[in-house]
């Protein structure tokens, strides 16, 4: 029994020694598990940013578009000349609308770049984004104060204060995101240069608040200079890119920031923008413009019951006939908005990647689309056959022309980098290239032709304009047939020996020269 007891004691002692040896390893293993579990817990507490971005895009598109309401609801007297009214009254309101639209879309573009870096969010980021959205939606009010009281510094101080706080919130979002790398996109997560990424992004974000700080200081000293600085803020990316290009030409080589440059915070025209967010923002603008049209109908074209009973013998149909021109203008304007959206949808259906320059042209196009409620108001505001009616129709033609022209400019811009931005079908020489060109050119050509015809036949200007608005949808229905007939006619006239066997199959379209090589 004694020997057995001694052997048991020795075995127990050996077990204790082994436990001591294993203890540090167990502590190390438990520590790693705790770190991993904390990261997993942080990741599990996050969610996709898709809904937050959709909400932000909707909010920004609304606030950018509704600024057309003060312009569209401007009342004119029948004996008042429209040219003089535009010079004295509309000029300020139109300028406020355009500058507000540009400023809000600049803030929206910055929001896109920010959330291309940060792909996942948590509660803190969602709340910070809401604070940023609140200040962005307040910008139009501050700019209205600036336009109404141009000699008062309060408007420009409020505007600069909002922009500076927006920049600080975005900088805080960047710091918060880099403090939790699982919130960042995969490229930055795997990079060994996260410190450089963070520093570079913060430098770009803080440029605008710093310039607004200088603008607020100069508003007290010399007001015009502060407005110049604000204009530079809007076009800062393109000014910076031009200066970089001039510097590279002067030095004789390409100037690069770093071998590991940030993909989403360059000022290059081909910098990628989220195609989905460009589509969402654009859809929001088109939807809001279409809604504003029907709001005008509901507000202004519902007759008073007492008037219907007294003047029209309680006959509602006869009373509504008085509003015939307004209904015609509404249906024509809605068809124009809808078809411009259809062209935009057709274009982005074939776009693989959106770029900064395409986004700029898209902004200009949407700004003119936002002016369509003004065109609707003007086309039925004045007496038939008056000089004001002719000028109102011509203003409407100009709005539609530029809305379509900037859509065409987007496609031409995409053609210069077509291998990266466009589907092979619509590239130069693709089977849908001619059809896409015709679709994008239809509204600019028709609007220009209508403008010319109204100058020649001024007595029938309104009738010509409404015929254009209602006739274009039918032109879209037969557009493909017209393009095929035109191409067949061109081949018959200029290439009689060519047959279908000479055509390049779709599979070989990638081997064609890009349009920029052809131009060069």
mmCIF file with all atom_site columns, C-alpha atoms in Angstrom, residues 119-310:
data_model
loop_
_atom_site.group_PDB
_atom_site.id
_atom_site.type_symbol
_atom_site.label_atom_id
_atom_site.label_alt_id
_atom_site.label_comp_id
_atom_site.label_asym_id
_atom_site.label_entity_id
_atom_site.label_seq_id
_atom_site.pdbx_PDB_ins_code
_atom_site.Cartn_x
_atom_site.Cartn_y
_atom_site.Cartn_z
_atom_site.occupancy
_atom_site.B_iso_or_equiv
_atom_site.pdbx_formal_charge
_atom_site.auth_seq_id
_atom_site.auth_comp_id
_atom_site.auth_asym_id
_atom_site.auth_atom_id
_atom_site.pdbx_PDB_model_num
ATOM 1   C CA . UNK A 1 119 ? -18.736 49.922 -47.127 1.00 0.00 ? 119 UNK A CA 1
ATOM 2   C CA . UNK A 1 120 ? -20.317 48.823 -43.851 1.00 0.00 ? 120 UNK A CA 1
ATOM 3   C CA . UNK A 1 121 ? -21.934 50.920 -41.123 1.00 0.00 ? 121 UNK A CA 1
ATOM 4   C CA . UNK A 1 122 ? -22.950 50.657 -37.510 1.00 0.00 ? 122 UNK A CA 1
ATOM 5   C CA . UNK A 1 123 ? -25.246 52.760 -35.344 1.00 0.00 ? 123 UNK A CA 1
ATOM 6   C CA . UNK A 1 124 ? -22.634 55.462 -34.764 1.00 0.00 ? 124 UNK A CA 1
ATOM 7   C CA . UNK A 1 125 ? -21.979 55.940 -38.481 1.00 0.00 ? 125 UNK A CA 1
ATOM 8   C CA . UNK A 1 126 ? -25.719 55.987 -39.206 1.00 0.00 ? 126 UNK A CA 1
ATOM 9   C CA . UNK A 1 127 ? -26.228 58.803 -36.674 1.00 0.00 ? 127 UNK A CA 1
ATOM 10  C CA . UNK A 1 128 ? -23.233 60.756 -37.984 1.00 0.00 ? 128 UNK A CA 1
ATOM 11  C CA . UNK A 1 129 ? -24.642 60.430 -41.511 1.00 0.00 ? 129 UNK A CA 1
ATOM 12  C CA . UNK A 1 130 ? -28.012 61.775 -40.340 1.00 0.00 ? 130 UNK A CA 1
ATOM 13  C CA . UNK A 1 131 ? -26.278 64.815 -38.842 1.00 0.00 ? 131 UNK A CA 1
ATOM 14  C CA . UNK A 1 132 ? -24.478 65.330 -42.163 1.00 0.00 ? 132 UNK A CA 1
ATOM 15  C CA . UNK A 1 133 ? -27.768 65.035 -44.108 1.00 0.00 ? 133 UNK A CA 1
ATOM 16  C CA . UNK A 1 134 ? -29.458 67.569 -41.822 1.00 0.00 ? 134 UNK A CA 1
ATOM 17  C CA . UNK A 1 135 ? -26.812 70.167 -42.632 1.00 0.00 ? 135 UNK A CA 1
ATOM 18  C CA . UNK A 1 136 ? -26.819 69.375 -46.372 1.00 0.00 ? 136 UNK A CA 1
ATOM 19  C CA . UNK A 1 137 ? -30.590 69.902 -46.512 1.00 0.00 ? 137 UNK A CA 1
ATOM 20  C CA . UNK A 1 138 ? -30.118 73.242 -44.741 1.00 0.00 ? 138 UNK A CA 1
ATOM 21  C CA . UNK A 1 139 ? -27.715 74.550 -47.411 1.00 0.00 ? 139 UNK A CA 1
ATOM 22  C CA . UNK A 1 140 ? -30.446 75.789 -49.831 1.00 0.00 ? 140 UNK A CA 1
ATOM 23  C CA . UNK A 1 141 ? -31.899 78.029 -47.116 1.00 0.00 ? 141 UNK A CA 1
ATOM 24  C CA . UNK A 1 142 ? -28.522 79.626 -46.426 1.00 0.00 ? 142 UNK A CA 1
ATOM 25  C CA . UNK A 1 143 ? -27.948 80.157 -50.136 1.00 0.00 ? 143 UNK A CA 1
ATOM 26  C CA . UNK A 1 144 ? -31.409 81.744 -50.466 1.00 0.00 ? 144 UNK A CA 1
ATOM 27  C CA . UNK A 1 145 ? -30.403 84.198 -47.747 1.00 0.00 ? 145 UNK A CA 1
ATOM 28  C CA . UNK A 1 146 ? -27.225 84.957 -49.666 1.00 0.00 ? 146 UNK A CA 1
ATOM 29  C CA . UNK A 1 147 ? -29.194 85.658 -52.866 1.00 0.00 ? 147 UNK A CA 1
ATOM 30  C CA . UNK A 1 148 ? -31.913 87.717 -51.162 1.00 0.00 ? 148 UNK A CA 1
ATOM 31  C CA . UNK A 1 149 ? -29.483 89.769 -49.040 1.00 0.00 ? 149 UNK A CA 1
ATOM 32  C CA . UNK A 1 150 ? -26.259 89.790 -51.098 1.00 0.00 ? 150 UNK A CA 1
ATOM 33  C CA . UNK A 1 151 ? -24.734 92.625 -49.074 1.00 0.00 ? 151 UNK A CA 1
ATOM 34  C CA . UNK A 1 152 ? -25.375 91.018 -45.682 1.00 0.00 ? 152 UNK A CA 1
ATOM 35  C CA . UNK A 1 153 ? -22.668 88.744 -44.298 1.00 0.00 ? 153 UNK A CA 1
ATOM 36  C CA . UNK A 1 154 ? -25.059 86.559 -42.273 1.00 0.00 ? 154 UNK A CA 1
ATOM 37  C CA . UNK A 1 155 ? -26.071 84.368 -45.233 1.00 0.00 ? 155 UNK A CA 1
ATOM 38  C CA . UNK A 1 156 ? -22.531 83.611 -46.311 1.00 0.00 ? 156 UNK A CA 1
ATOM 39  C CA . UNK A 1 157 ? -21.430 83.030 -42.708 1.00 0.00 ? 157 UNK A CA 1
ATOM 40  C CA . UNK A 1 158 ? -24.236 80.506 -42.175 1.00 0.00 ? 158 UNK A CA 1
ATOM 41  C CA . UNK A 1 159 ? -23.409 78.792 -45.449 1.00 0.00 ? 159 UNK A CA 1
ATOM 42  C CA . UNK A 1 160 ? -19.699 78.543 -44.640 1.00 0.00 ? 160 UNK A CA 1
ATOM 43  C CA . UNK A 1 161 ? -20.456 77.337 -41.108 1.00 0.00 ? 161 UNK A CA 1
ATOM 44  C CA . UNK A 1 162 ? -22.663 74.522 -42.471 1.00 0.00 ? 162 UNK A CA 1
ATOM 45  C CA . UNK A 1 163 ? -20.013 73.442 -44.984 1.00 0.00 ? 163 UNK A CA 1
ATOM 46  C CA . UNK A 1 164 ? -17.279 73.476 -42.339 1.00 0.00 ? 164 UNK A CA 1
ATOM 47  C CA . UNK A 1 165 ? -19.342 71.361 -39.941 1.00 0.00 ? 165 UNK A CA 1
ATOM 48  C CA . UNK A 1 166 ? -20.204 68.944 -42.776 1.00 0.00 ? 166 UNK A CA 1
ATOM 49  C CA . UNK A 1 167 ? -16.467 68.579 -43.485 1.00 0.00 ? 167 UNK A CA 1
ATOM 50  C CA . UNK A 1 168 ? -15.709 67.963 -39.812 1.00 0.00 ? 168 UNK A CA 1
ATOM 51  C CA . UNK A 1 169 ? -18.435 65.293 -39.615 1.00 0.00 ? 169 UNK A CA 1
ATOM 52  C CA . UNK A 1 170 ? -17.057 63.574 -42.720 1.00 0.00 ? 170 UNK A CA 1
ATOM 53  C CA . UNK A 1 171 ? -13.551 63.694 -41.225 1.00 0.00 ? 171 UNK A CA 1
ATOM 54  C CA . UNK A 1 172 ? -14.943 62.160 -38.037 1.00 0.00 ? 172 UNK A CA 1
ATOM 55  C CA . UNK A 1 173 ? -16.569 59.395 -40.102 1.00 0.00 ? 173 UNK A CA 1
ATOM 56  C CA . UNK A 1 174 ? -13.193 58.673 -41.744 1.00 0.00 ? 174 UNK A CA 1
ATOM 57  C CA . UNK A 1 175 ? -11.387 58.518 -38.387 1.00 0.00 ? 175 UNK A CA 1
ATOM 58  C CA . UNK A 1 176 ? -14.094 56.283 -36.957 1.00 0.00 ? 176 UNK A CA 1
ATOM 59  C CA . UNK A 1 177 ? -13.997 53.984 -39.990 1.00 0.00 ? 177 UNK A CA 1
ATOM 60  C CA . UNK A 1 178 ? -10.207 53.603 -39.983 1.00 0.00 ? 178 UNK A CA 1
ATOM 61  C CA . UNK A 1 179 ? -10.347 52.918 -36.252 1.00 0.00 ? 179 UNK A CA 1
ATOM 62  C CA . UNK A 1 180 ? -12.510 49.890 -37.109 1.00 0.00 ? 180 UNK A CA 1
ATOM 63  C CA . UNK A 1 181 ? -10.979 48.479 -40.296 1.00 0.00 ? 181 UNK A CA 1
ATOM 64  C CA . UNK A 1 182 ? -13.748 45.889 -40.776 1.00 0.00 ? 182 UNK A CA 1
ATOM 65  C CA . UNK A 1 183 ? -15.960 48.816 -41.847 1.00 0.00 ? 183 UNK A CA 1
ATOM 66  C CA . UNK A 1 184 ? -13.673 49.684 -44.782 1.00 0.00 ? 184 UNK A CA 1
ATOM 67  C CA . UNK A 1 185 ? -13.723 48.260 -48.279 1.00 0.00 ? 185 UNK A CA 1
ATOM 68  C CA . UNK A 1 186 ? -11.672 45.159 -49.014 1.00 0.00 ? 186 UNK A CA 1
ATOM 69  C CA . UNK A 1 187 ? -8.929  46.980 -50.924 1.00 0.00 ? 187 UNK A CA 1
ATOM 70  C CA . UNK A 1 188 ? -8.098  49.263 -48.002 1.00 0.00 ? 188 UNK A CA 1
ATOM 71  C CA . UNK A 1 189 ? -8.489  46.465 -45.438 1.00 0.00 ? 189 UNK A CA 1
ATOM 72  C CA . UNK A 1 190 ? -5.817  44.397 -47.221 1.00 0.00 ? 190 UNK A CA 1
ATOM 73  C CA . UNK A 1 191 ? -3.511  47.355 -47.828 1.00 0.00 ? 191 UNK A CA 1
ATOM 74  C CA . UNK A 1 192 ? -0.356  47.847 -45.777 1.00 0.00 ? 192 UNK A CA 1
ATOM 75  C CA . UNK A 1 193 ? -0.643  51.625 -46.248 1.00 0.00 ? 193 UNK A CA 1
ATOM 76  C CA . UNK A 1 194 ? -3.812  52.371 -44.301 1.00 0.00 ? 194 UNK A CA 1
ATOM 77  C CA . UNK A 1 195 ? -2.113  55.320 -42.592 1.00 0.00 ? 195 UNK A CA 1
ATOM 78  C CA . UNK A 1 196 ? -1.400  56.875 -45.994 1.00 0.00 ? 196 UNK A CA 1
ATOM 79  C CA . UNK A 1 197 ? -4.981  56.257 -47.121 1.00 0.00 ? 197 UNK A CA 1
ATOM 80  C CA . UNK A 1 198 ? -6.362  57.924 -44.004 1.00 0.00 ? 198 UNK A CA 1
ATOM 81  C CA . UNK A 1 199 ? -4.047  60.919 -44.276 1.00 0.00 ? 199 UNK A CA 1
ATOM 82  C CA . UNK A 1 200 ? -4.760  61.412 -47.989 1.00 0.00 ? 200 UNK A CA 1
ATOM 83  C CA . UNK A 1 201 ? -8.556  61.173 -47.574 1.00 0.00 ? 201 UNK A CA 1
ATOM 84  C CA . UNK A 1 202 ? -8.538  63.606 -44.655 1.00 0.00 ? 202 UNK A CA 1
ATOM 85  C CA . UNK A 1 203 ? -6.454  66.065 -46.679 1.00 0.00 ? 203 UNK A CA 1
ATOM 86  C CA . UNK A 1 204 ? -8.978  66.007 -49.525 1.00 0.00 ? 204 UNK A CA 1
ATOM 87  C CA . UNK A 1 205 ? -11.998 66.288 -47.210 1.00 0.00 ? 205 UNK A CA 1
ATOM 88  C CA . UNK A 1 206 ? -10.597 69.200 -45.212 1.00 0.00 ? 206 UNK A CA 1
ATOM 89  C CA . UNK A 1 207 ? -9.751  71.337 -48.256 1.00 0.00 ? 207 UNK A CA 1
ATOM 90  C CA . UNK A 1 208 ? -13.335 72.556 -48.636 1.00 0.00 ? 208 UNK A CA 1
ATOM 91  C CA . UNK A 1 209 ? -13.902 73.505 -44.940 1.00 0.00 ? 209 UNK A CA 1
ATOM 92  C CA . UNK A 1 210 ? -10.578 75.383 -44.920 1.00 0.00 ? 210 UNK A CA 1
ATOM 93  C CA . UNK A 1 211 ? -11.522 77.334 -48.057 1.00 0.00 ? 211 UNK A CA 1
ATOM 94  C CA . UNK A 1 212 ? -14.931 78.121 -46.551 1.00 0.00 ? 212 UNK A CA 1
ATOM 95  C CA . UNK A 1 213 ? -13.157 79.382 -43.430 1.00 0.00 ? 213 UNK A CA 1
ATOM 96  C CA . UNK A 1 214 ? -11.199 81.840 -45.610 1.00 0.00 ? 214 UNK A CA 1
ATOM 97  C CA . UNK A 1 215 ? -14.422 82.787 -47.431 1.00 0.00 ? 215 UNK A CA 1
ATOM 98  C CA . UNK A 1 216 ? -16.150 83.591 -44.132 1.00 0.00 ? 216 UNK A CA 1
ATOM 99  C CA . UNK A 1 217 ? -13.180 85.741 -43.056 1.00 0.00 ? 217 UNK A CA 1
ATOM 100 C CA . UNK A 1 218 ? -13.099 87.658 -46.346 1.00 0.00 ? 218 UNK A CA 1
ATOM 101 C CA . UNK A 1 219 ? -16.893 88.186 -46.203 1.00 0.00 ? 219 UNK A CA 1
ATOM 102 C CA . UNK A 1 220 ? -16.220 90.617 -43.368 1.00 0.00 ? 220 UNK A CA 1
ATOM 103 C CA . UNK A 1 221 ? -13.306 92.298 -45.151 1.00 0.00 ? 221 UNK A CA 1
ATOM 104 C CA . UNK A 1 222 ? -14.181 92.163 -48.887 1.00 0.00 ? 222 UNK A CA 1
ATOM 105 C CA . UNK A 1 223 ? -17.460 90.456 -49.849 1.00 0.00 ? 223 UNK A CA 1
ATOM 106 C CA . UNK A 1 224 ? -16.850 89.821 -53.605 1.00 0.00 ? 224 UNK A CA 1
ATOM 107 C CA . UNK A 1 225 ? -13.694 87.828 -52.874 1.00 0.00 ? 225 UNK A CA 1
ATOM 108 C CA . UNK A 1 226 ? -15.625 85.477 -50.599 1.00 0.00 ? 226 UNK A CA 1
ATOM 109 C CA . UNK A 1 227 ? -18.051 84.676 -53.459 1.00 0.00 ? 227 UNK A CA 1
ATOM 110 C CA . UNK A 1 228 ? -15.092 83.970 -55.736 1.00 0.00 ? 228 UNK A CA 1
ATOM 111 C CA . UNK A 1 229 ? -13.700 81.533 -53.163 1.00 0.00 ? 229 UNK A CA 1
ATOM 112 C CA . UNK A 1 230 ? -17.072 79.763 -52.942 1.00 0.00 ? 230 UNK A CA 1
ATOM 113 C CA . UNK A 1 231 ? -17.183 79.424 -56.729 1.00 0.00 ? 231 UNK A CA 1
ATOM 114 C CA . UNK A 1 232 ? -13.693 77.894 -56.572 1.00 0.00 ? 232 UNK A CA 1
ATOM 115 C CA . UNK A 1 233 ? -15.008 75.415 -53.960 1.00 0.00 ? 233 UNK A CA 1
ATOM 116 C CA . UNK A 1 234 ? -17.644 74.151 -56.400 1.00 0.00 ? 234 UNK A CA 1
ATOM 117 C CA . UNK A 1 235 ? -15.178 73.634 -59.247 1.00 0.00 ? 235 UNK A CA 1
ATOM 118 C CA . UNK A 1 236 ? -12.184 72.756 -57.040 1.00 0.00 ? 236 UNK A CA 1
ATOM 119 C CA . UNK A 1 237 ? -11.757 69.174 -58.389 1.00 0.00 ? 237 UNK A CA 1
ATOM 120 C CA . UNK A 1 238 ? -11.499 70.375 -61.982 1.00 0.00 ? 238 UNK A CA 1
ATOM 121 C CA . UNK A 1 239 ? -9.302  73.368 -61.135 1.00 0.00 ? 239 UNK A CA 1
ATOM 122 C CA . UNK A 1 240 ? -7.001  71.063 -59.180 1.00 0.00 ? 240 UNK A CA 1
ATOM 123 C CA . UNK A 1 241 ? -6.805  68.608 -62.068 1.00 0.00 ? 241 UNK A CA 1
ATOM 124 C CA . UNK A 1 242 ? -5.999  71.409 -64.546 1.00 0.00 ? 242 UNK A CA 1
ATOM 125 C CA . UNK A 1 243 ? -3.254  72.729 -62.279 1.00 0.00 ? 243 UNK A CA 1
ATOM 126 C CA . UNK A 1 244 ? -1.855  69.213 -61.914 1.00 0.00 ? 244 UNK A CA 1
ATOM 127 C CA . UNK A 1 245 ? -1.845  68.803 -65.694 1.00 0.00 ? 245 UNK A CA 1
ATOM 128 C CA . UNK A 1 246 ? -0.094  72.175 -66.195 1.00 0.00 ? 246 UNK A CA 1
ATOM 129 C CA . UNK A 1 247 ? 2.463   71.230 -63.553 1.00 0.00 ? 247 UNK A CA 1
ATOM 130 C CA . UNK A 1 248 ? 3.147   67.875 -65.205 1.00 0.00 ? 248 UNK A CA 1
ATOM 131 C CA . UNK A 1 249 ? 3.659   69.595 -68.570 1.00 0.00 ? 249 UNK A CA 1
ATOM 132 C CA . UNK A 1 250 ? 5.962   72.204 -67.048 1.00 0.00 ? 250 UNK A CA 1
ATOM 133 C CA . UNK A 1 251 ? 8.073   69.606 -65.243 1.00 0.00 ? 251 UNK A CA 1
ATOM 134 C CA . UNK A 1 252 ? 8.059   67.318 -68.255 1.00 0.00 ? 252 UNK A CA 1
ATOM 135 C CA . UNK A 1 253 ? 6.722   64.192 -66.565 1.00 0.00 ? 253 UNK A CA 1
ATOM 136 C CA . UNK A 1 254 ? 3.639   62.823 -64.906 1.00 0.00 ? 254 UNK A CA 1
ATOM 137 C CA . UNK A 1 255 ? 3.222   63.991 -61.330 1.00 0.00 ? 255 UNK A CA 1
ATOM 138 C CA . UNK A 1 256 ? 1.903   61.290 -59.036 1.00 0.00 ? 256 UNK A CA 1
ATOM 139 C CA . UNK A 1 257 ? 0.961   61.666 -55.413 1.00 0.00 ? 257 UNK A CA 1
ATOM 140 C CA . UNK A 1 258 ? 2.217   58.226 -54.460 1.00 0.00 ? 258 UNK A CA 1
ATOM 141 C CA . UNK A 1 259 ? 2.770   54.791 -55.968 1.00 0.00 ? 259 UNK A CA 1
ATOM 142 C CA . UNK A 1 260 ? -0.124  53.672 -53.779 1.00 0.00 ? 260 UNK A CA 1
ATOM 143 C CA . UNK A 1 261 ? -2.606  56.395 -54.726 1.00 0.00 ? 261 UNK A CA 1
ATOM 144 C CA . UNK A 1 262 ? -6.142  56.404 -53.322 1.00 0.00 ? 262 UNK A CA 1
ATOM 145 C CA . UNK A 1 263 ? -8.575  55.173 -56.002 1.00 0.00 ? 263 UNK A CA 1
ATOM 146 C CA . UNK A 1 264 ? -11.620 57.183 -54.868 1.00 0.00 ? 264 UNK A CA 1
ATOM 147 C CA . UNK A 1 265 ? -10.063 60.491 -53.827 1.00 0.00 ? 265 UNK A CA 1
ATOM 148 C CA . UNK A 1 266 ? -8.297  61.588 -57.007 1.00 0.00 ? 266 UNK A CA 1
ATOM 149 C CA . UNK A 1 267 ? -9.429  64.587 -59.033 1.00 0.00 ? 267 UNK A CA 1
ATOM 150 C CA . UNK A 1 268 ? -8.994  62.781 -62.330 1.00 0.00 ? 268 UNK A CA 1
ATOM 151 C CA . UNK A 1 269 ? -12.000 62.938 -64.736 1.00 0.00 ? 269 UNK A CA 1
ATOM 152 C CA . UNK A 1 270 ? -11.954 59.138 -65.019 1.00 0.00 ? 270 UNK A CA 1
ATOM 153 C CA . UNK A 1 271 ? -12.199 58.641 -61.239 1.00 0.00 ? 271 UNK A CA 1
ATOM 154 C CA . UNK A 1 272 ? -14.926 56.026 -60.716 1.00 0.00 ? 272 UNK A CA 1
ATOM 155 C CA . UNK A 1 273 ? -18.293 56.936 -59.224 1.00 0.00 ? 273 UNK A CA 1
ATOM 156 C CA . UNK A 1 274 ? -20.799 54.411 -57.979 1.00 0.00 ? 274 UNK A CA 1
ATOM 157 C CA . UNK A 1 275 ? -23.007 53.691 -61.000 1.00 0.00 ? 275 UNK A CA 1
ATOM 158 C CA . UNK A 1 276 ? -25.846 52.520 -58.746 1.00 0.00 ? 276 UNK A CA 1
ATOM 159 C CA . UNK A 1 277 ? -25.842 55.752 -56.741 1.00 0.00 ? 277 UNK A CA 1
ATOM 160 C CA . UNK A 1 278 ? -25.716 57.917 -59.874 1.00 0.00 ? 278 UNK A CA 1
ATOM 161 C CA . UNK A 1 279 ? -28.777 56.024 -61.140 1.00 0.00 ? 279 UNK A CA 1
ATOM 162 C CA . UNK A 1 280 ? -30.568 56.324 -57.779 1.00 0.00 ? 280 UNK A CA 1
ATOM 163 C CA . UNK A 1 281 ? -29.936 60.076 -57.507 1.00 0.00 ? 281 UNK A CA 1
ATOM 164 C CA . UNK A 1 282 ? -31.007 60.637 -61.127 1.00 0.00 ? 282 UNK A CA 1
ATOM 165 C CA . UNK A 1 283 ? -34.164 58.560 -60.697 1.00 0.00 ? 283 UNK A CA 1
ATOM 166 C CA . UNK A 1 284 ? -35.015 60.636 -57.640 1.00 0.00 ? 284 UNK A CA 1
ATOM 167 C CA . UNK A 1 285 ? -34.698 63.908 -59.573 1.00 0.00 ? 285 UNK A CA 1
ATOM 168 C CA . UNK A 1 286 ? -36.834 62.641 -62.484 1.00 0.00 ? 286 UNK A CA 1
ATOM 169 C CA . UNK A 1 287 ? -39.497 61.300 -60.099 1.00 0.00 ? 287 UNK A CA 1
ATOM 170 C CA . UNK A 1 288 ? -39.661 64.543 -58.111 1.00 0.00 ? 288 UNK A CA 1
ATOM 171 C CA . UNK A 1 289 ? -39.910 66.687 -61.259 1.00 0.00 ? 289 UNK A CA 1
ATOM 172 C CA . UNK A 1 290 ? -42.793 64.530 -62.536 1.00 0.00 ? 290 UNK A CA 1
ATOM 173 C CA . UNK A 1 291 ? -44.493 64.828 -59.128 1.00 0.00 ? 291 UNK A CA 1
ATOM 174 C CA . UNK A 1 292 ? -44.127 68.618 -59.068 1.00 0.00 ? 292 UNK A CA 1
ATOM 175 C CA . UNK A 1 293 ? -46.040 68.788 -62.366 1.00 0.00 ? 293 UNK A CA 1
ATOM 176 C CA . UNK A 1 294 ? -49.109 67.030 -60.981 1.00 0.00 ? 294 UNK A CA 1
ATOM 177 C CA . UNK A 1 295 ? -48.938 69.100 -57.787 1.00 0.00 ? 295 UNK A CA 1
ATOM 178 C CA . UNK A 1 296 ? -49.330 72.225 -59.913 1.00 0.00 ? 296 UNK A CA 1
ATOM 179 C CA . UNK A 1 297 ? -52.371 70.690 -61.615 1.00 0.00 ? 297 UNK A CA 1
ATOM 180 C CA . UNK A 1 298 ? -53.972 69.800 -58.260 1.00 0.00 ? 298 UNK A CA 1
ATOM 181 C CA . UNK A 1 299 ? -53.280 73.254 -56.830 1.00 0.00 ? 299 UNK A CA 1
ATOM 182 C CA . UNK A 1 300 ? -54.262 75.530 -59.708 1.00 0.00 ? 300 UNK A CA 1
ATOM 183 C CA . UNK A 1 301 ? -56.684 73.611 -61.922 1.00 0.00 ? 301 UNK A CA 1
ATOM 184 C CA . UNK A 1 302 ? -59.457 72.475 -59.591 1.00 0.00 ? 302 UNK A CA 1
ATOM 185 C CA . UNK A 1 303 ? -62.402 74.891 -60.042 1.00 0.00 ? 303 UNK A CA 1
ATOM 186 C CA . UNK A 1 304 ? -64.229 76.386 -57.088 1.00 0.00 ? 304 UNK A CA 1
ATOM 187 C CA . UNK A 1 305 ? -67.674 74.762 -56.581 1.00 0.00 ? 305 UNK A CA 1
ATOM 188 C CA . UNK A 1 306 ? -69.409 78.140 -56.241 1.00 0.00 ? 306 UNK A CA 1
ATOM 189 C CA . UNK A 1 307 ? -67.873 79.333 -59.525 1.00 0.00 ? 307 UNK A CA 1
ATOM 190 C CA . UNK A 1 308 ? -68.918 76.120 -61.305 1.00 0.00 ? 308 UNK A CA 1
ATOM 191 C CA . UNK A 1 309 ? -72.482 76.529 -60.035 1.00 0.00 ? 309 UNK A CA 1
ATOM 192 C CA . UNK A 1 310 ? -72.743 80.226 -60.837 1.00 0.00 ? 310 UNK A CA 1
#
